[in-house]
Amino acid sequence: MTDSYTKAVNSGFTKSLAKKLGLPRPAILRRYRAGDPLTVGPVLVLSDDASRGDADSLAKELLGWSLDVRREPTDDARWGAVLLVLTESARPTDVSGAVLAAGSVLRRLAPNGRVLVVSRAATDGDAPELAATRSGVDAFLRSLAKELRYGATANGLVLTDGAAADGTSALAALRFFLSARSAYVDGQQLRVGATPSDAADSPADLDRPLAGRVAVVTGAARGIGAAIAKTLARDGATVVCVDVPAAGEALARTTNAVGGTALQLDVTADDAGTRILEHARSRHGRLDIVVHNAGIVRDKLLANMGPAQWDAVVAVNLDAQLRINAQLLGADGGAGVEGLRIVSLASTSGIAGGKGQTNYGFSKAGVIGHTRATAPLVAALGGTANAVAPGFIETDMTAAMPFVTREVARRLPTLQQGGQPVDVAEAVAFLASPAAAGINGQVLRVCGQHLVGR
């Protein structure tokens, strides 16, 4: 869908007029294109004294990615990214120098630049000073993200369970956040655990990290589902596109576009999971990735809601995912789905709720809940379960909203615009990648740092 306002305030006479009138001027976001550089300029790596070792390790890795890496602020650079490493900060006073050094260069952060903060998670056994320091990083990062302009974003990696700053999954997350693939992810803290010892290393071809993998995408006929199918295929996966028989024509278009296979299936069917597994195995010999994207909305105030609205939303958005997961993980005791990556579509409505969306909010909060509970079950098979929570994404559904409501929703995020289906797809593809093996049970919001929730 087009955002005419954003286009207008970034070109010609209307750009000058908007600037004079002080109108909001959302930036044109830089999105991934093969062959483009990873960042829009040099990367400045900063740390407090205690975290210098991790900063050195990360700087070395970044140099290996052919980036221009610098360790001291200068006035002659237009920074593509600032990496702030606070992994070993033990007291609130420890972070002052590094934080203020980062602040001193923000005016020279390039449009669509990145600020990344690497820290460690607070735990129940931490001393009060350590807990205060690690907890403080969260609100610092989210506040900083609200201050950035011109399409720049700030996100954080929170290391857990003794994860190394230069571990495979931490580096995969770092690369994702630095890149244009994370254009609409802002103000988010992603918890990254230690990469399992038997997990795959980073792929040799970073542009095709899913080569050789077989992925199933439900609700793939159009919108976000079609974008997910196309992005997974771009990254090398063979894609099974699933949707209801009524969407057969659109499903065929998506399937042809990605060179995959189609499975006409209602995900609420009692045997949906079994049929998905049988199709993937019989046609492609394996199943590596399942993306639960199928979903519906039936918005009504609760006072006006009946079983038709409530039960249908819960059946499609939540109960179908639970049943499919149970059948996939239960088949042959999980044999044949070792290393399975499950990515479920939640929503910011499942975090903060929404008027007229008691049914939808319940279902999407349920997705978050079952993702966290499923994570240890699939981890026992060498896999992961994560969720992506989109905010306002430009789709046919949002295009049908009343004009004023749609425009207000677009301007509420820090990035002052709606996201595109591909923004959700990029996050799904990252979480489905082998290098993300240390990320499990997490919810990654793709919302431009929307005001709702956290």
GROMACS .gro file of N, CA, C and O in nm, residues 182-276:
model
  380
  182SER      N    1   1.629  -0.484   0.885
  182SER     CA    2   1.562  -0.446   1.009
  182SER      C    3   1.503  -0.305   1.002
  182SER      O    4   1.487  -0.239   1.104
  183ALA      N    5   1.468  -0.259   0.882
  183ALA     CA    6   1.426  -0.120   0.862
  183ALA      C    7   1.315  -0.076   0.955
  183ALA      O    8   1.313   0.040   0.999
  184TYR      N    9   1.221  -0.165   0.987
  184TYR     CA   10   1.103  -0.125   1.067
  184TYR      C   11   1.107  -0.182   1.209
  184TYR      O   12   1.008  -0.183   1.279
  185VAL      N   13   1.223  -0.231   1.250
  185VAL     CA   14   1.242  -0.279   1.386
  185VAL      C   15   1.314  -0.169   1.464
  185VAL      O   16   1.427  -0.133   1.430
  186ASP      N   17   1.252  -0.117   1.567
  186ASP     CA   18   1.308  -0.001   1.637
  186ASP      C   19   1.274  -0.008   1.785
  186ASP      O   20   1.162  -0.044   1.823
  187GLY      N   21   1.372   0.025   1.870
  187GLY     CA   22   1.348   0.028   2.013
  187GLY      C   23   1.327  -0.108   2.075
  187GLY      O   24   1.265  -0.120   2.181
  188GLN      N   25   1.382  -0.213   2.013
  188GLN     CA   26   1.359  -0.349   2.061
  188GLN      C   27   1.484  -0.408   2.124
  188GLN      O   28   1.596  -0.383   2.079
  189GLN      N   29   1.463  -0.488   2.227
  189GLN     CA   30   1.569  -0.563   2.293
  189GLN      C   31   1.547  -0.711   2.266
  189GLN      O   32   1.446  -0.768   2.306
  190LEU      N   33   1.639  -0.773   2.197
  190LEU     CA   34   1.629  -0.915   2.163
  190LEU      C   35   1.723  -0.995   2.252
  190LEU      O   36   1.844  -0.971   2.254
  191ARG      N   37   1.668  -1.090   2.325
  191ARG     CA   38   1.749  -1.174   2.413
  191ARG      C   39   1.810  -1.288   2.332
  191ARG      O   40   1.740  -1.361   2.261
  192VAL      N   41   1.941  -1.302   2.345
  192VAL     CA   42   2.015  -1.402   2.268
  192VAL      C   43   2.090  -1.492   2.364
  192VAL      O   44   2.173  -1.446   2.443
  193GLY      N   45   2.060  -1.621   2.358
  193GLY     CA   46   2.127  -1.717   2.445
  193GLY      C   47   2.249  -1.777   2.379
  193GLY      O   48   2.284  -1.745   2.265
  194ALA      N   49   2.315  -1.864   2.453
  194ALA     CA   50   2.433  -1.931   2.399
  194ALA      C   51   2.393  -2.018   2.280
  194ALA      O   52   2.290  -2.086   2.282
  195THR      N   53   2.472  -2.016   2.177
  195THR     CA   54   2.444  -2.098   2.059
  195THR      C   55   2.470  -2.244   2.093
  195THR      O   56   2.578  -2.279   2.142
  196PRO      N   57   2.373  -2.333   2.070
  196PRO     CA   58   2.395  -2.476   2.100
  196PRO      C   59   2.519  -2.528   2.028
  196PRO      O   60   2.549  -2.488   1.915
  197SER      N   61   2.590  -2.618   2.093
  197SER     CA   62   2.716  -2.668   2.038
  197SER      C   63   2.699  -2.742   1.907
  197SER      O   64   2.790  -2.746   1.824
  198ASP      N   65   2.579  -2.799   1.885
  198ASP     CA   66   2.557  -2.875   1.763
  198ASP      C   67   2.487  -2.791   1.655
  198ASP      O   68   2.447  -2.843   1.551
  199ALA      N   69   2.473  -2.659   1.679
  199ALA     CA   70   2.407  -2.573   1.581
  199ALA      C   71   2.502  -2.541   1.467
  199ALA      O   72   2.625  -2.542   1.482
  200ALA      N   73   2.443  -2.510   1.353
  200ALA     CA   74   2.524  -2.476   1.236
  200ALA      C   75   2.592  -2.342   1.254
  200ALA      O   76   2.540  -2.253   1.322
  201ASP      N   77   2.710  -2.328   1.195
  201ASP     CA   78   2.777  -2.200   1.194
  201ASP      C   79   2.709  -2.107   1.096
  201ASP      O   80   2.617  -2.145   1.024
  202SER      N   81   2.756  -1.983   1.090
  202SER     CA   82   2.702  -1.888   0.994
  202SER      C   83   2.719  -1.944   0.853
  202SER      O   84   2.821  -2.005   0.821
  203PRO      N   85   2.619  -1.925   0.766
  203PRO     CA   86   2.627  -1.981   0.631
  203PRO      C   87   2.737  -1.916   0.550
  203PRO      O   88   2.770  -1.799   0.570
  204ALA      N   89   2.791  -1.993   0.456
  204ALA     CA   90   2.897  -1.938   0.370
  204ALA      C   91   2.842  -1.828   0.281
  204ALA      O   92   2.909  -1.728   0.254
  205ASP      N   93   2.718  -1.844   0.235
  205ASP     CA   94   2.653  -1.744   0.151
  205ASP      C   95   2.555  -1.666   0.238
  205ASP      O   96   2.444  -1.712   0.265
  206LEU      N   97   2.594  -1.548   0.282
  206LEU     CA   98   2.511  -1.469   0.373
  206LEU      C   99   2.385  -1.417   0.308
  206LEU      O  100   2.291  -1.377   0.377
  207ASP      N  101   2.380  -1.414   0.174
  207ASP     CA  102   2.259  -1.371   0.105
  207ASP      C  103   2.160  -1.485   0.085
  207ASP      O  104   2.045  -1.460   0.048
  208ARG      N  105   2.202  -1.609   0.110
  208ARG     CA  106   2.113  -1.725   0.096
  208ARG      C  107   2.129  -1.819   0.217
  208ARG      O  108   2.169  -1.935   0.203
  209PRO      N  109   2.098  -1.768   0.336
  209PRO     CA  110   2.120  -1.847   0.457
  209PRO      C  111   2.028  -1.966   0.472
  209PRO      O  112   2.054  -2.053   0.556
  210LEU      N  113   1.921  -1.973   0.391
  210LEU     CA  114   1.825  -2.083   0.404
  210LEU      C  115   1.839  -2.186   0.292
  210LEU      O  116   1.750  -2.269   0.273
  211ALA      N  117   1.949  -2.181   0.220
  211ALA     CA  118   1.970  -2.276   0.111
  211ALA      C  119   1.961  -2.419   0.162
  211ALA      O  120   2.021  -2.454   0.265
  212GLY      N  121   1.883  -2.502   0.093
  212GLY     CA  122   1.866  -2.641   0.131
  212GLY      C  123   1.756  -2.665   0.232
  212GLY      O  124   1.724  -2.781   0.261
  213ARG      N  125   1.696  -2.559   0.285
  213ARG     CA  126   1.589  -2.574   0.385
  213ARG      C  127   1.453  -2.580   0.316
  213ARG      O  128   1.432  -2.522   0.209
  214VAL      N  129   1.359  -2.648   0.381
  214VAL     CA  130   1.221  -2.655   0.333
  214VAL      C  131   1.133  -2.584   0.435
  214VAL      O  132   1.134  -2.618   0.554
  215ALA      N  133   1.056  -2.486   0.388
  215ALA     CA  134   0.974  -2.404   0.476
  215ALA      C  135   0.828  -2.415   0.438
  215ALA      O  136   0.793  -2.418   0.319
  216VAL      N  137   0.741  -2.415   0.539
  216VAL     CA  138   0.597  -2.411   0.519
  216VAL      C  139   0.547  -2.276   0.571
  216VAL      O  140   0.581  -2.235   0.682
  217VAL      N  141   0.467  -2.207   0.490
  217VAL     CA  142   0.408  -2.079   0.530
  217VAL      C  143   0.258  -2.089   0.516
  217VAL      O  144   0.206  -2.113   0.406
  218THR      N  145   0.184  -2.074   0.627
  218THR     CA  146   0.039  -2.074   0.620
  218THR      C  147  -0.012  -1.933   0.589
  218THR      O  148   0.056  -1.834   0.616
  219GLY      N  149  -0.130  -1.927   0.530
  219GLY     CA  150  -0.184  -1.797   0.491
  219GLY      C  151  -0.097  -1.728   0.388
  219GLY      O  152  -0.080  -1.606   0.390
  220ALA      N  153  -0.044  -1.806   0.293
  220ALA     CA  154   0.060  -1.757   0.202
  220ALA      C  155   0.005  -1.694   0.075
  220ALA      O  156   0.082  -1.646  -0.008
  221ALA      N  157  -0.125  -1.692   0.057
  221ALA     CA  158  -0.180  -1.649  -0.071
  221ALA      C  159  -0.156  -1.502  -0.100
  221ALA      O  160  -0.135  -1.463  -0.215
  222ARG      N  161  -0.158  -1.419   0.004
  222ARG     CA  162  -0.148  -1.274  -0.020
  222ARG      C  163  -0.093  -1.205   0.103
  222ARG      O  164  -0.070  -1.266   0.206
  223GLY      N  165  -0.070  -1.074   0.091
  223GLY     CA  166  -0.032  -0.992   0.204
  223GLY      C  167   0.099  -1.033   0.268
  223GLY      O  168   0.198  -1.065   0.200
  224ILE      N  169   0.100  -1.035   0.400
  224ILE     CA  170   0.221  -1.066   0.475
  224ILE      C  171   0.267  -1.209   0.445
  224ILE      O  172   0.386  -1.235   0.431
  225GLY      N  173   0.173  -1.302   0.432
  225GLY     CA  174   0.210  -1.440   0.404
  225GLY      C  175   0.282  -1.456   0.272
  225GLY      O  176   0.383  -1.528   0.262
  226ALA      N  177   0.235  -1.387   0.170
  226ALA     CA  178   0.302  -1.393   0.039
  226ALA      C  179   0.441  -1.332   0.048
  226ALA      O  180   0.536  -1.383  -0.011
  227ALA      N  181   0.453  -1.221   0.123
  227ALA     CA  182   0.585  -1.158   0.139
  227ALA      C  183   0.681  -1.251   0.212
  227ALA      O  184   0.800  -1.258   0.178
  228ILE      N  185   0.632  -1.324   0.312
  228ILE     CA  186   0.717  -1.419   0.385
  228ILE      C  187   0.764  -1.530   0.290
  228ILE      O  188   0.882  -1.565   0.288
  229ALA      N  189   0.671  -1.585   0.212
  229ALA     CA  190   0.707  -1.691   0.120
  229ALA      C  191   0.815  -1.644   0.021
  229ALA      O  192   0.914  -1.714  -0.004
  230LYS      N  193   0.799  -1.524  -0.032
  230LYS     CA  194   0.895  -1.472  -0.129
  230LYS      C  195   1.030  -1.444  -0.065
  230LYS      O  196   1.135  -1.467  -0.126
  231THR      N  197   1.030  -1.396   0.058
  231THR     CA  198   1.157  -1.365   0.126
  231THR      C  199   1.232  -1.493   0.163
  231THR      O  200   1.354  -1.501   0.148
  232LEU      N  201   1.160  -1.593   0.211
  232LEU     CA  202   1.225  -1.721   0.242
  232LEU      C  203   1.283  -1.783   0.115
  232LEU      O  204   1.394  -1.838   0.118
  233ALA      N  205   1.209  -1.773   0.005
  233ALA     CA  206   1.261  -1.827  -0.122
  233ALA      C  207   1.382  -1.747  -0.168
  233ALA      O  208   1.480  -1.805  -0.217
  234ARG      N  209   1.378  -1.617  -0.155
  234ARG     CA  210   1.494  -1.534  -0.189
  234ARG      C  211   1.617  -1.575  -0.111
  234ARG      O  212   1.729  -1.575  -0.163
  235ASP      N  213   1.597  -1.615   0.015
  235ASP     CA  214   1.707  -1.656   0.100
  235ASP      C  215   1.746  -1.801   0.081
  235ASP      O  216   1.830  -1.853   0.156
  236GLY      N  217   1.687  -1.869  -0.018
  236GLY     CA  218   1.732  -2.002  -0.055
  236GLY      C  219   1.641  -2.117  -0.021
  236GLY      O  220   1.667  -2.230  -0.060
  237ALA      N  221   1.532  -2.092   0.053
  237ALA     CA  222   1.446  -2.201   0.097
  237ALA      C  223   1.354  -2.248  -0.015
  237ALA      O  224   1.316  -2.172  -0.104
  238THR      N  225   1.317  -2.377  -0.010
  238THR     CA  226   1.207  -2.429  -0.089
  238THR      C  227   1.081  -2.411  -0.007
  238THR      O  228   1.077  -2.452   0.110
  239VAL      N  229   0.978  -2.348  -0.063
  239VAL     CA  230   0.862  -2.304   0.016
  239VAL      C  231   0.736  -2.381  -0.022
  239VAL      O  232   0.701  -2.389  -0.140
  240VAL      N  233   0.669  -2.433   0.080
  240VAL     CA  234   0.536  -2.490   0.066
  240VAL      C  235   0.437  -2.382   0.107
  240VAL      O  236   0.437  -2.337   0.222
  241CYS      N  237   0.354  -2.338   0.013
  241CYS     CA  238   0.260  -2.230   0.037
  241CYS      C  239   0.124  -2.290   0.072
  241CYS      O  240   0.066  -2.365  -0.008
  242VAL      N  241   0.072  -2.255   0.188
  242VAL     CA  242  -0.053  -2.313   0.238
  242VAL      C  243  -0.159  -2.205   0.252
  242VAL      O  244  -0.131  -2.096   0.304
  243ASP      N  245  -0.279  -2.233   0.204
  243ASP     CA  246  -0.392  -2.143   0.226
  243ASP      C  247  -0.520  -2.220   0.198
  243ASP      O  248  -0.516  -2.333   0.146
  244VAL      N  249  -0.633  -2.157   0.229
  244VAL     CA  250  -0.762  -2.224   0.213
  244VAL      C  251  -0.795  -2.241   0.064
  244VAL      O  252  -0.748  -2.163  -0.020
  245PRO      N  253  -0.877  -2.341   0.029
  245PRO     CA  254  -0.913  -2.363  -0.112
  245PRO      C  255  -0.973  -2.240  -0.178
  245PRO      O  256  -0.952  -2.219  -0.298
  246ALA      N  257  -1.046  -2.158  -0.104
  246ALA     CA  258  -1.109  -2.039  -0.162
  246ALA      C  259  -1.007  -1.939  -0.214
  246ALA      O  260  -1.038  -1.855  -0.299
  247ALA      N  261  -0.884  -1.947  -0.164
  247ALA     CA  262  -0.777  -1.856  -0.208
  247ALA      C  263  -0.689  -1.922  -0.312
  247ALA      O  264  -0.576  -1.879  -0.333
  248GLY      N  265  -0.740  -2.024  -0.379
  248GLY     CA  266  -0.659  -2.105  -0.469
  248GLY      C  267  -0.588  -2.028  -0.579
  248GLY      O  268  -0.470  -2.052  -0.607
  249GLU      N  269  -0.657  -1.931  -0.640
  249GLU     CA  270  -0.595  -1.856  -0.749
  249GLU      C  271  -0.479  -1.772  -0.700
  249GLU      O  272  -0.370  -1.771  -0.759
  250ALA      N  273  -0.501  -1.700  -0.589
  250ALA     CA  274  -0.393  -1.619  -0.532
  250ALA      C  275  -0.280  -1.707  -0.480
  250ALA      O  276  -0.162  -1.672  -0.491
  251LEU      N  277  -0.316  -1.822  -0.425
  251LEU     CA  278  -0.215  -1.915  -0.375
  251LEU      C  279  -0.127  -1.964  -0.489
  251LEU      O  280  -0.004  -1.975  -0.475
  252ALA      N  281  -0.187  -1.991  -0.602
  252ALA     CA  282  -0.110  -2.037  -0.719
  252ALA      C  283  -0.013  -1.930  -0.765
  252ALA      O  284   0.102  -1.960  -0.803
  253ARG      N  285  -0.055  -1.804  -0.761
  253ARG     CA  286   0.034  -1.694  -0.802
  253ARG      C  287   0.156  -1.686  -0.711
  253ARG      O  288   0.269  -1.672  -0.758
  254THR      N  289   0.132  -1.694  -0.580
  254THR     CA  290   0.244  -1.689  -0.486
  254THR      C  291   0.336  -1.808  -0.506
  254THR      O  292   0.459  -1.794  -0.510
  255THR      N  293   0.278  -1.927  -0.520
  255THR     CA  294   0.357  -2.048  -0.535
  255THR      C  295   0.442  -2.043  -0.661
  255THR      O  296   0.561  -2.079  -0.660
  256ASN      N  297   0.385  -1.996  -0.769
  256ASN     CA  298   0.461  -1.984  -0.893
  256ASN      C  299   0.573  -1.882  -0.880
  256ASN      O  300   0.683  -1.900  -0.934
  257ALA      N  301   0.546  -1.774  -0.806
  257ALA     CA  302   0.647  -1.669  -0.789
  257ALA      C  303   0.768  -1.718  -0.713
  257ALA      O  304   0.880  -1.672  -0.736
  258VAL      N  305   0.748  -1.814  -0.621
  258VAL     CA  306   0.859  -1.860  -0.538
  258VAL      C  307   0.914  -1.994  -0.586
  258VAL      O  308   1.012  -2.045  -0.529
  259GLY      N  309   0.851  -2.054  -0.687
  259GLY     CA  310   0.898  -2.183  -0.737
  259GLY      C  311   0.881  -2.295  -0.637
  259GLY      O  312   0.960  -2.390  -0.634
  260GLY      N  313   0.775  -2.286  -0.555
  260GLY     CA  314   0.752  -2.388  -0.453
  260GLY      C  315   0.636  -2.478  -0.488
  260GLY      O  316   0.603  -2.497  -0.606
  261THR      N  317   0.572  -2.534  -0.386
  261THR     CA  318   0.453  -2.616  -0.406
  261THR      C  319   0.341  -2.560  -0.322
  261THR      O  320   0.363  -2.496  -0.219
  262ALA      N  321   0.217  -2.586  -0.367
  262ALA     CA  322   0.098  -2.534  -0.298
  262ALA      C  323   0.027  -2.647  -0.226
  262ALA      O  324   0.023  -2.761  -0.273
  263LEU      N  325  -0.029  -2.613  -0.112
  263LEU     CA  326  -0.113  -2.706  -0.037
  263LEU      C  327  -0.239  -2.631   0.004
  263LEU      O  328  -0.234  -2.541   0.088
  264GLN      N  329  -0.351  -2.667  -0.060
  264GLN     CA  330  -0.478  -2.606  -0.023
  264GLN      C  331  -0.530  -2.675   0.102
  264GLN      O  332  -0.559  -2.795   0.100
  265LEU      N  333  -0.539  -2.598   0.209
  265LEU     CA  334  -0.570  -2.658   0.339
  265LEU      C  335  -0.625  -2.553   0.434
  265LEU      O  336  -0.572  -2.442   0.444
  266ASP      N  337  -0.732  -2.588   0.504
  266ASP     CA  338  -0.784  -2.505   0.613
  266ASP      C  339  -0.705  -2.543   0.739
  266ASP      O  340  -0.708  -2.658   0.782
  267VAL      N  341  -0.632  -2.447   0.796
  267VAL     CA  342  -0.545  -2.479   0.909
  267VAL      C  343  -0.624  -2.522   1.032
  267VAL      O  344  -0.566  -2.578   1.127
  268THR      N  345  -0.755  -2.499   1.034
  268THR     CA  346  -0.835  -2.543   1.149
  268THR      C  347  -0.876  -2.690   1.137
  268THR      O  348  -0.938  -2.744   1.229
  269ALA      N  349  -0.842  -2.756   1.026
  269ALA     CA  350  -0.875  -2.898   1.011
  269ALA      C  351  -0.806  -2.980   1.119
  269ALA      O  352  -0.694  -2.950   1.159
  270ASP      N  353  -0.873  -3.085   1.164
  270ASP     CA  354  -0.819  -3.166   1.273
  270ASP      C  355  -0.683  -3.226   1.239
  270ASP      O  356  -0.600  -3.248   1.328
  271ASP      N  357  -0.659  -3.257   1.112
  271ASP     CA  358  -0.535  -3.323   1.071
  271ASP      C  359  -0.441  -3.229   0.996
  271ASP      O  360  -0.356  -3.273   0.920
  272ALA      N  361  -0.455  -3.097   1.017
  272ALA     CA  362  -0.377  -3.000   0.939
  272ALA      C  363  -0.227  -3.023   0.955
  272ALA      O  364  -0.151  -3.020   0.858
  273GLY      N  365  -0.181  -3.043   1.078
  273GLY     CA  366  -0.038  -3.063   1.101
  273GLY      C  367   0.014  -3.188   1.033
  273GLY      O  368   0.123  -3.189   0.975
  274THR      N  369  -0.063  -3.294   1.040
  274THR     CA  370  -0.023  -3.420   0.977
  274THR      C  371  -0.013  -3.404   0.826
  274THR      O  372   0.083  -3.451   0.763
  275ARG      N  373  -0.109  -3.334   0.767
  275ARG     CA  374  -0.108  -3.315   0.622
  275ARG      C  375   0.008  -3.225   0.578
  275ARG      O  376   0.069  -3.247   0.473
  276ILE      N  377   0.039  -3.124   0.658
  276ILE     CA  378   0.154  -3.038   0.627
  276ILE      C  379   0.283  -3.120   0.627
  276ILE      O  380   0.366  -3.109   0.536
   0.00000   0.00000   0.00000
